[in-house]
PDB file of C-alpha atoms in Angstrom:
ATOM      1  CA  MET A   7      16.892 -69.830  29.587  1.00  0.00           C
ATOM      2  CA  GLN A   8      17.514 -67.866  32.893  1.00  0.00           C
ATOM      3  CA  ARG A   9      19.629 -64.947  31.451  1.00  0.00           C
ATOM      4  CA  GLY A  10      17.440 -64.543  28.215  1.00  0.00           C
ATOM      5  CA  ARG A  11      14.577 -64.575  30.709  1.00  0.00           C
ATOM      6  CA  LYS A  12      16.177 -61.574  32.710  1.00  0.00           C
ATOM      7  CA  ASP A  13      17.180 -59.894  29.229  1.00  0.00           C
ATOM      8  CA  ARG A  14      13.542 -59.835  28.783  1.00  0.00           C
ATOM      9  CA  LEU A  15      12.389 -58.583  31.721  1.00  0.00           C
ATOM     10  CA  ALA A  16      14.995 -55.813  31.583  1.00  0.00           C
ATOM     11  CA  SER A  17      13.422 -55.001  27.930  1.00  0.00           C
ATOM     12  CA  LEU A  18      10.007 -55.143  29.779  1.00  0.00           C
ATOM     13  CA  SER A  19      10.967 -52.455  31.993  1.00  0.00           C
ATOM     14  CA  SER A  20      12.474 -49.981  29.613  1.00  0.00           C
ATOM     15  CA  GLY A  21      10.263 -50.235  27.602  1.00  0.00           C
ATOM     16  CA  LEU A  22       7.450 -49.239  30.128  1.00  0.00           C
ATOM     17  CA  ALA A  23       9.548 -46.451  31.675  1.00  0.00           C
ATOM     18  CA  MET A  24       9.817 -45.139  27.700  1.00  0.00           C
ATOM     19  CA  ALA A  25       5.885 -45.464  27.723  1.00  0.00           C
ATOM     20  CA  VAL A  26       5.621 -43.241  31.015  1.00  0.00           C
ATOM     21  CA  LEU A  27       7.781 -40.604  29.451  1.00  0.00           C
ATOM     22  CA  LEU A  28       5.451 -39.922  26.367  1.00  0.00           C
ATOM     23  CA  GLY A  29       2.779 -40.553  28.334  1.00  0.00           C
ATOM     24  CA  THR A  30       3.876 -37.546  30.446  1.00  0.00           C
ATOM     25  CA  LEU A  31       4.552 -35.153  27.780  1.00  0.00           C
ATOM     26  CA  LEU A  32       0.873 -36.078  26.985  1.00  0.00           C
ATOM     27  CA  GLY A  33      -0.571 -36.531  29.869  1.00  0.00           C
ATOM     28  CA  LEU A  34      -0.418 -32.873  31.080  1.00  0.00           C
ATOM     29  CA  PRO A  35      -2.673 -31.158  27.441  1.00  0.00           C
ATOM     30  CA  PHE A  36      -5.251 -34.455  28.012  1.00  0.00           C
ATOM     31  CA  TRP A  37      -5.909 -33.726  31.622  1.00  0.00           C
ATOM     32  CA  LEU A  38      -6.272 -29.799  30.742  1.00  0.00           C
ATOM     33  CA  LEU A  39      -8.146 -30.582  27.651  1.00  0.00           C
ATOM     34  CA  GLY A  40     -10.197 -32.688  30.996  1.00  0.00           C
ATOM     35  CA  LEU A  41     -10.587 -29.340  33.242  1.00  0.00           C
ATOM     36  CA  LEU A  42     -11.634 -27.847  30.272  1.00  0.00           C
ATOM     37  CA  ARG A  43     -14.551 -30.173  29.639  1.00  0.00           C
ATOM     38  CA  VAL A  44     -13.262 -30.829  26.290  1.00  0.00           C
ATOM     39  CA  ILE A  45     -12.560 -34.581  26.815  1.00  0.00           C
ATOM     40  CA  ARG A  46     -15.346 -35.759  29.546  1.00  0.00           C
ATOM     41  CA  ILE A  47     -15.023 -39.314  31.023  1.00  0.00           C
ATOM     42  CA  SER A  48     -17.075 -41.472  33.155  1.00  0.00           C
ATOM     43  CA  GLY A  49     -16.838 -44.558  34.671  1.00  0.00           C
ATOM     44  CA  TYR A  50     -13.009 -43.625  35.942  1.00  0.00           C
ATOM     45  CA  TRP A  51     -13.203 -44.862  39.289  1.00  0.00           C
ATOM     46  CA  ARG A  52     -14.830 -48.064  38.173  1.00  0.00           C
ATOM     47  CA  ALA A  53     -11.330 -48.448  35.145  1.00  0.00           C
ATOM     48  CA  VAL A  54      -9.245 -47.267  37.394  1.00  0.00           C
ATOM     49  CA  HIS A  55     -10.396 -49.881  40.251  1.00  0.00           C
ATOM     50  CA  TYR A  56      -9.597 -52.858  37.745  1.00  0.00           C
ATOM     51  CA  VAL A  57      -6.523 -51.111  35.992  1.00  0.00           C
ATOM     52  CA  ARG A  58      -4.731 -51.019  39.320  1.00  0.00           C
ATOM     53  CA  ARG A  59      -6.032 -54.948  39.812  1.00  0.00           C
ATOM     54  CA  GLY A  60      -4.145 -56.075  36.715  1.00  0.00           C
ATOM     55  CA  ARG A  61      -4.948 -58.428  33.974  1.00  0.00           C
ATOM     56  CA  VAL A  62      -7.553 -56.103  32.430  1.00  0.00           C
ATOM     57  CA  LEU A  63      -8.720 -55.753  28.124  1.00  0.00           C
ATOM     58  CA  ILE A  64     -10.422 -52.615  27.573  1.00  0.00           C
ATOM     59  CA  VAL A  65     -12.256 -52.762  24.125  1.00  0.00           C
ATOM     60  CA  ALA A  66     -13.352 -50.210  22.798  1.00  0.00           C
ATOM     61  CA  ASN A  67     -15.334 -49.243  19.519  1.00  0.00           C
ATOM     62  CA  HIS A  68     -12.868 -46.535  16.701  1.00  0.00           C
ATOM     63  CA  PRO A  69     -14.342 -43.751  15.496  1.00  0.00           C
ATOM     64  CA  SER A  70     -10.894 -42.466  14.603  1.00  0.00           C
ATOM     65  CA  LEU A  71      -7.671 -43.343  15.179  1.00  0.00           C
ATOM     66  CA  ILE A  72      -6.898 -40.843  17.652  1.00  0.00           C
ATOM     67  CA  GLU A  73      -8.779 -42.580  20.598  1.00  0.00           C
ATOM     68  CA  THR A  74      -5.908 -45.328  20.371  1.00  0.00           C
ATOM     69  CA  PHE A  75      -3.590 -42.655  22.292  1.00  0.00           C
ATOM     70  CA  LEU A  76      -5.957 -41.289  24.129  1.00  0.00           C
ATOM     71  CA  ILE A  77      -7.442 -44.096  26.428  1.00  0.00           C
ATOM     72  CA  PRO A  78      -4.184 -44.941  27.955  1.00  0.00           C
ATOM     73  CA  LEU A  79      -3.760 -41.045  29.039  1.00  0.00           C
ATOM     74  CA  VAL A  80      -6.831 -41.633  31.480  1.00  0.00           C
ATOM     75  CA  PHE A  81      -4.292 -43.821  33.272  1.00  0.00           C
ATOM     76  CA  TRP A  82      -1.202 -41.722  33.376  1.00  0.00           C
ATOM     77  CA  PRO A  83      -1.457 -40.033  36.557  1.00  0.00           C
ATOM     78  CA  TRP A  84      -1.494 -43.323  38.135  1.00  0.00           C
ATOM     79  CA  ALA A  85       1.205 -44.998  35.414  1.00  0.00           C
ATOM     80  CA  MET A  86       3.845 -42.547  37.638  1.00  0.00           C
ATOM     81  CA  PHE A  87       3.478 -44.419  40.990  1.00  0.00           C
ATOM     82  CA  SER A  88       2.958 -48.081  38.778  1.00  0.00           C
ATOM     83  CA  LEU A  89       3.935 -49.078  35.802  1.00  0.00           C
ATOM     84  CA  ARG A  90       0.950 -51.522  35.938  1.00  0.00           C
ATOM     85  CA  MET A  91      -1.484 -49.226  35.402  1.00  0.00           C
ATOM     86  CA  PHE A  92       0.091 -47.926  32.281  1.00  0.00           C
ATOM     87  CA  PRO A  93      -2.401 -50.297  29.613  1.00  0.00           C
ATOM     88  CA  TRP A  94      -0.573 -51.931  26.817  1.00  0.00           C
ATOM     89  CA  SER A  95      -2.082 -51.273  23.160  1.00  0.00           C
ATOM     90  CA  LEU A  96      -2.887 -53.881  20.386  1.00  0.00           C
ATOM     91  CA  PRO A  97      -2.247 -51.314  17.118  1.00  0.00           C
ATOM     92  CA  ASP A  98      -2.195 -52.121  13.159  1.00  0.00           C
ATOM     93  CA  LYS A  99       0.581 -53.493  11.607  1.00  0.00           C
ATOM     94  CA  LYS A 100       0.649 -50.421   9.720  1.00  0.00           C
ATOM     95  CA  LEU A 101       0.666 -48.301  12.586  1.00  0.00           C
ATOM     96  CA  PHE A 102       4.315 -46.444  13.233  1.00  0.00           C
ATOM     97  CA  LYS A 103       5.736 -48.659   9.831  1.00  0.00           C
ATOM     98  CA  GLY A 104       9.430 -47.397  10.462  1.00  0.00           C
ATOM     99  CA  LEU A 105       9.219 -49.342  13.330  1.00  0.00           C
ATOM    100  CA  THR A 106      10.487 -52.612  14.187  1.00  0.00           C
ATOM    101  CA  PRO A 107       8.726 -55.278  16.769  1.00  0.00           C
ATOM    102  CA  GLU A 108      11.231 -54.238  19.768  1.00  0.00           C
ATOM    103  CA  GLY A 109      10.166 -50.537  18.867  1.00  0.00           C
ATOM    104  CA  HIS A 110       6.845 -51.255  19.158  1.00  0.00           C
ATOM    105  CA  GLU A 111       7.086 -53.215  22.363  1.00  0.00           C
ATOM    106  CA  ARG A 112       9.682 -50.381  23.670  1.00  0.00           C
ATOM    107  CA  LEU A 113       6.021 -47.792  23.291  1.00  0.00           C
ATOM    108  CA  CYS A 114       4.217 -50.784  24.942  1.00  0.00           C
ATOM    109  CA  CYS A 115       2.812 -51.824  22.027  1.00  0.00           C
ATOM    110  CA  ILE A 116       1.935 -55.493  20.933  1.00  0.00           C
ATOM    111  CA  ARG A 117       1.103 -55.332  16.325  1.00  0.00           C
ATOM    112  CA  VAL A 118      -1.696 -56.973  15.244  1.00  0.00           C
ATOM    113  CA  GLY A 119      -2.583 -57.900  11.452  1.00  0.00           C
ATOM    114  CA  ARG A 120      -6.328 -56.235   9.888  1.00  0.00           C
ATOM    115  CA  ASP A 121      -6.317 -58.003   6.803  1.00  0.00           C
ATOM    116  CA  ASP A 122      -6.685 -62.001   6.167  1.00  0.00           C
ATOM    117  CA  THR A 123      -3.681 -62.766   4.576  1.00  0.00           C
ATOM    118  CA  LEU A 124      -0.495 -65.766   5.989  1.00  0.00           C
ATOM    119  CA  GLU A 125       1.366 -62.824   7.449  1.00  0.00           C
ATOM    120  CA  SER A 126      -1.399 -61.305   9.156  1.00  0.00           C
ATOM    121  CA  ARG A 127      -2.420 -64.642  11.153  1.00  0.00           C
ATOM    122  CA  LYS A 128       1.306 -65.198  11.914  1.00  0.00           C
ATOM    123  CA  LEU A 129       1.895 -62.160  13.196  1.00  0.00           C
ATOM    124  CA  ASN A 130      -1.623 -62.770  15.237  1.00  0.00           C
ATOM    125  CA  TRP A 131      -0.578 -65.955  16.838  1.00  0.00           C
ATOM    126  CA  SER A 132       2.855 -64.971  17.930  1.00  0.00           C
ATOM    127  CA  ALA A 133       0.882 -61.398  19.627  1.00  0.00           C
ATOM    128  CA  MET A 134      -1.471 -63.119  21.490  1.00  0.00           C
ATOM    129  CA  LYS A 135       0.805 -65.403  22.489  1.00  0.00           C
ATOM    130  CA  ARG A 136       3.025 -62.457  24.100  1.00  0.00           C
ATOM    131  CA  VAL A 137      -0.204 -60.748  25.373  1.00  0.00           C
ATOM    132  CA  MET A 138      -1.310 -64.428  27.693  1.00  0.00           C
ATOM    133  CA  GLU A 139       2.261 -63.972  29.062  1.00  0.00           C
ATOM    134  CA  LEU A 140       2.012 -60.131  29.692  1.00  0.00           C
ATOM    135  CA  PHE A 141      -1.599 -61.090  31.499  1.00  0.00           C
ATOM    136  CA  GLU A 142       0.662 -63.635  33.523  1.00  0.00           C
ATOM    137  CA  ARG A 143       1.795 -60.550  34.858  1.00  0.00           C
ATOM    138  CA  ARG A 144      -1.174 -58.648  35.551  1.00  0.00           C
ATOM    139  CA  GLN A 145      -0.382 -56.420  32.440  1.00  0.00           C
ATOM    140  CA  SER A 146      -3.822 -54.565  31.280  1.00  0.00           C
ATOM    141  CA  PHE A 147      -4.272 -54.289  27.109  1.00  0.00           C
ATOM    142  CA  ILE A 148      -6.865 -51.523  25.116  1.00  0.00           C
ATOM    143  CA  ALA A 149      -7.416 -52.854  21.976  1.00  0.00           C
ATOM    144  CA  HIS A 150     -10.228 -51.765  18.974  1.00  0.00           C
ATOM    145  CA  LEU A 151     -11.184 -55.408  17.602  1.00  0.00           C
ATOM    146  CA  GLU A 152     -11.194 -55.436  13.601  1.00  0.00           C
ATOM    147  CA  GLY A 153     -14.682 -54.735  12.073  1.00  0.00           C
ATOM    148  CA  GLY A 154     -16.027 -52.137  15.272  1.00  0.00           C
ATOM    149  CA  ARG A 155     -15.772 -48.842  13.423  1.00  0.00           C
ATOM    150  CA  THR A 156     -18.272 -46.560  13.757  1.00  0.00           C
ATOM    151  CA  VAL A 157     -19.039 -45.817  10.197  1.00  0.00           C
ATOM    152  CA  LYS A 158     -16.666 -47.232   7.997  1.00  0.00           C
ATOM    153  CA  GLN A 159     -18.474 -51.146   8.067  1.00  0.00           C
ATOM    154  CA  ALA A 160     -20.661 -52.148   5.885  1.00  0.00           C
ATOM    155  CA  GLU A 161     -22.462 -54.526   8.800  1.00  0.00           C
ATOM    156  CA  HIS A 162     -23.711 -52.398  12.120  1.00  0.00           C
ATOM    157  CA  VAL A 163     -25.022 -52.934  15.309  1.00  0.00           C
ATOM    158  CA  SER A 164     -27.036 -50.323  17.374  1.00  0.00           C
ATOM    159  CA  VAL A 165     -28.452 -49.454  21.115  1.00  0.00           C
ATOM    160  CA  GLY A 166     -30.373 -45.971  21.191  1.00  0.00           C
ATOM    161  CA  PRO A 167     -28.307 -43.464  19.464  1.00  0.00           C
ATOM    162  CA  ASN A 168     -24.825 -45.235  19.955  1.00  0.00           C
ATOM    163  CA  ARG A 169     -23.505 -47.545  16.734  1.00  0.00           C
ATOM    164  CA  MET A 170     -20.696 -49.474  15.673  1.00  0.00           C
ATOM    165  CA  GLY A 171     -19.435 -51.952  13.155  1.00  0.00           C
ATOM    166  CA  ARG A 172     -19.989 -55.179  13.803  1.00  0.00           C
ATOM    167  CA  ILE A 173     -16.895 -56.872  15.616  1.00  0.00           C
ATOM    168  CA  ARG A 174     -15.352 -59.338  12.832  1.00  0.00           C
ATOM    169  CA  ASN A 175     -12.255 -60.604  14.541  1.00  0.00           C
ATOM    170  CA  GLY A 176     -12.295 -61.729  18.970  1.00  0.00           C
ATOM    171  CA  GLN A 177      -9.094 -63.143  19.055  1.00  0.00           C
ATOM    172  CA  VAL A 178      -7.851 -61.821  21.824  1.00  0.00           C
ATOM    173  CA  LEU A 179     -11.023 -62.458  23.679  1.00  0.00           C
ATOM    174  CA  LYS A 180     -10.047 -66.008  23.808  1.00  0.00           C
ATOM    175  CA  ALA A 181      -6.780 -64.916  25.113  1.00  0.00           C
ATOM    176  CA  ALA A 182      -8.868 -63.115  27.977  1.00  0.00           C
ATOM    177  CA  TRP A 183     -10.645 -65.774  29.151  1.00  0.00           C
ATOM    178  CA  LYS A 184      -7.729 -68.334  29.197  1.00  0.00           C
ATOM    179  CA  LYS A 185      -6.307 -65.969  31.279  1.00  0.00           C
ATOM    180  CA  ARG A 186      -9.230 -64.955  33.120  1.00  0.00           C
ATOM    181  CA  ALA A 187      -8.596 -61.314  32.830  1.00  0.00           C
ATOM    182  CA  TRP A 188     -11.932 -58.925  32.894  1.00  0.00           C
ATOM    183  CA  ILE A 189     -13.448 -57.243  30.113  1.00  0.00           C
ATOM    184  CA  LEU A 190     -13.908 -53.614  30.396  1.00  0.00           C
ATOM    185  CA  PRO A 191     -16.278 -52.136  27.408  1.00  0.00           C
ATOM    186  CA  LEU A 192     -15.625 -48.560  26.603  1.00  0.00           C
ATOM    187  CA  HIS A 193     -17.831 -46.455  24.528  1.00  0.00           C
ATOM    188  CA  VAL A 194     -15.558 -43.524  22.961  1.00  0.00           C
ATOM    189  CA  GLY A 195     -18.546 -40.742  21.935  1.00  0.00           C
ATOM    190  CA  MET A 196     -17.708 -38.597  19.129  1.00  0.00           C
ATOM    191  CA  THR A 197     -19.418 -35.146  17.683  1.00  0.00           C
ATOM    192  CA  GLU A 198     -20.421 -35.934  13.806  1.00  0.00           C
ATOM    193  CA  ALA A 199     -17.641 -32.885  13.426  1.00  0.00           C
ATOM    194  CA  MET A 200     -14.947 -34.663  14.860  1.00  0.00           C
ATOM    195  CA  SER A 201     -15.354 -38.461  13.675  1.00  0.00           C
ATOM    196  CA  ARG A 202     -16.807 -36.991   9.959  1.00  0.00           C
ATOM    197  CA  ASP A 203     -14.316 -38.609   6.603  1.00  0.00           C
ATOM    198  CA  LEU A 204     -12.996 -41.013   9.625  1.00  0.00           C
ATOM    199  CA  PRO A 205      -9.961 -38.423   9.808  1.00  0.00           C
ATOM    200  CA  GLY A 206      -6.029 -39.956  10.854  1.00  0.00           C
ATOM    201  CA  PHE A 207      -4.487 -38.865  13.777  1.00  0.00           C
ATOM    202  CA  GLY A 208      -3.265 -35.752  13.112  1.00  0.00           C
ATOM    203  CA  GLU A 209      -6.083 -34.308  11.621  1.00  0.00           C
ATOM    204  CA  SER A 210      -7.854 -35.320  14.320  1.00  0.00           C
ATOM    205  CA  LEU A 211      -5.588 -33.726  16.799  1.00  0.00           C
ATOM    206  CA  ARG A 212      -6.445 -30.450  15.051  1.00  0.00           C
ATOM    207  CA  ARG A 213      -9.950 -30.698  15.068  1.00  0.00           C
ATOM    208  CA  LEU A 214      -9.722 -31.617  18.960  1.00  0.00           C
ATOM    209  CA  LEU A 215      -7.891 -28.571  19.780  1.00  0.00           C
ATOM    210  CA  PHE A 216      -9.218 -25.724  17.846  1.00  0.00           C
ATOM    211  CA  SER A 217     -12.381 -27.122  16.834  1.00  0.00           C
ATOM    212  CA  PRO A 218     -15.159 -25.961  19.634  1.00  0.00           C
ATOM    213  CA  ARG A 219     -17.892 -28.058  16.681  1.00  0.00           C
ATOM    214  CA  CYS A 220     -15.983 -31.076  18.139  1.00  0.00           C
ATOM    215  CA  TRP A 221     -16.040 -30.925  21.674  1.00  0.00           C
ATOM    216  CA  PRO A 222     -16.712 -32.605  23.541  1.00  0.00           C
ATOM    217  CA  ILE A 223     -15.313 -36.282  23.066  1.00  0.00           C
ATOM    218  CA  ARG A 224     -16.672 -39.031  25.942  1.00  0.00           C
ATOM    219  CA  LEU A 225     -15.284 -41.939  26.841  1.00  0.00           C
ATOM    220  CA  GLU A 226     -18.020 -44.432  28.467  1.00  0.00           C
ATOM    221  CA  PHE A 227     -16.368 -47.476  30.717  1.00  0.00           C
ATOM    222  CA  ARG A 228     -18.900 -49.536  30.860  1.00  0.00           C
ATOM    223  CA  ARG A 229     -19.263 -52.553  33.785  1.00  0.00           C
ATOM    224  CA  PRO A 230     -16.381 -54.892  33.853  1.00  0.00           C
ATOM    225  CA  TYR A 231     -17.213 -58.664  33.123  1.00  0.00           C
ATOM    226  CA  ARG A 232     -15.135 -62.248  32.715  1.00  0.00           C
ATOM    227  CA  ILE A 233     -16.065 -64.854  30.262  1.00  0.00           C
ATOM    228  CA  VAL A 234     -15.867 -68.500  31.797  1.00  0.00           C
ATOM    229  CA  GLY A 235     -17.453 -71.880  31.253  1.00  0.00           C
ATOM    230  CA  PRO A 236     -15.485 -74.346  29.854  1.00  0.00           C
ATOM    231  CA  THR A 237     -15.622 -73.517  26.234  1.00  0.00           C
ATOM    232  CA  PHE A 238     -15.206 -70.267  24.181  1.00  0.00           C
ATOM    233  CA  ASP A 239     -17.844 -69.849  22.020  1.00  0.00           C
ATOM    234  CA  GLU A 240     -16.250 -66.414  19.420  1.00  0.00           C
ATOM    235  CA  GLU A 241     -19.592 -64.913  17.906  1.00  0.00           C
ATOM    236  CA  ALA A 242     -21.339 -65.358  21.141  1.00  0.00           C
ATOM    237  CA  GLU A 243     -18.512 -63.254  22.621  1.00  0.00           C
ATOM    238  CA  LYS A 244     -18.228 -60.655  20.247  1.00  0.00           C
ATOM    239  CA  ARG A 245     -22.539 -60.015  20.575  1.00  0.00           C
ATOM    240  CA  ARG A 246     -22.092 -59.869  24.181  1.00  0.00           C
ATOM    241  CA  LEU A 247     -19.347 -57.519  23.696  1.00  0.00           C
ATOM    242  CA  GLU A 248     -20.806 -55.138  21.218  1.00  0.00           C
ATOM    243  CA  LEU A 249     -23.927 -54.943  23.540  1.00  0.00           C
ATOM    244  CA  ALA A 250     -21.864 -54.148  26.585  1.00  0.00           C
ATOM    245  CA  ILE A 251     -20.141 -51.352  24.378  1.00  0.00           C
ATOM    246  CA  LEU A 252     -22.960 -49.849  23.297  1.00  0.00           C
ATOM    247  CA  THR A 253     -25.529 -49.902  26.287  1.00  0.00           C
ATOM    248  CA  PRO A 254     -25.208 -47.487  29.128  1.00  0.00           C
ATOM    249  CA  ALA A 255     -24.103 -48.407  31.862  1.00  0.00           C
ATOM    250  CA  LEU A 256     -26.701 -48.157  34.603  1.00  0.00           C
ATOM    251  CA  PRO A 257     -26.325 -45.467  37.512  1.00  0.00           C
ATOM    252  CA  ALA A 258     -24.441 -47.514  40.332  1.00  0.00           C
TER     253      ALA A 258
END
């Protein structure tokens, strides 16, 4: 058992190192786009402060696939000095289809299922156990909860001009409640030209790099909170999170 634990820790360290290497290749152009104001970030130091402490669940709306790759790059410079600063992701099992679960972990990803099948329920149960294990090691996560797309879902919730689909599955919130993790809501704002037609990763990247009509992309980190109390009410917490993602943070 001791040897298995050491092997798991060695795999975790190598996976984080690989993710940081990949992050470096993507991080340089990301920050160049930031300097050019193509990507704009608010609440940056708040996010850095909490992720540095560890055990944070960053939850964002999901207007395209590109933000799955953009959000971890926010913390790229800090991840060069502390692997805790590289958040893990919870992508759909369909992303990177050719990779094994071990391959996903080397990229700091834990696969989850979005559909209501027995396979997805088993996968999600295993994923949540792994999430809680990593929360114990003070790692942080990025999640786009099922249903929370900006345009695609039939049911929506809005606050002022901000709009997103209603969240349908909040299982990872229960893991955060059990491990007393911080919830850090993030609102991803894109222009209509950028988010039109729900573009995939390649098309989103092309629009971001070559189409000024798609500028800027805004990443707005809201105020974090913890889920406290003796019981967990999933429906209430999903509604609370929707409002936290959509409601602009008041100036400090």
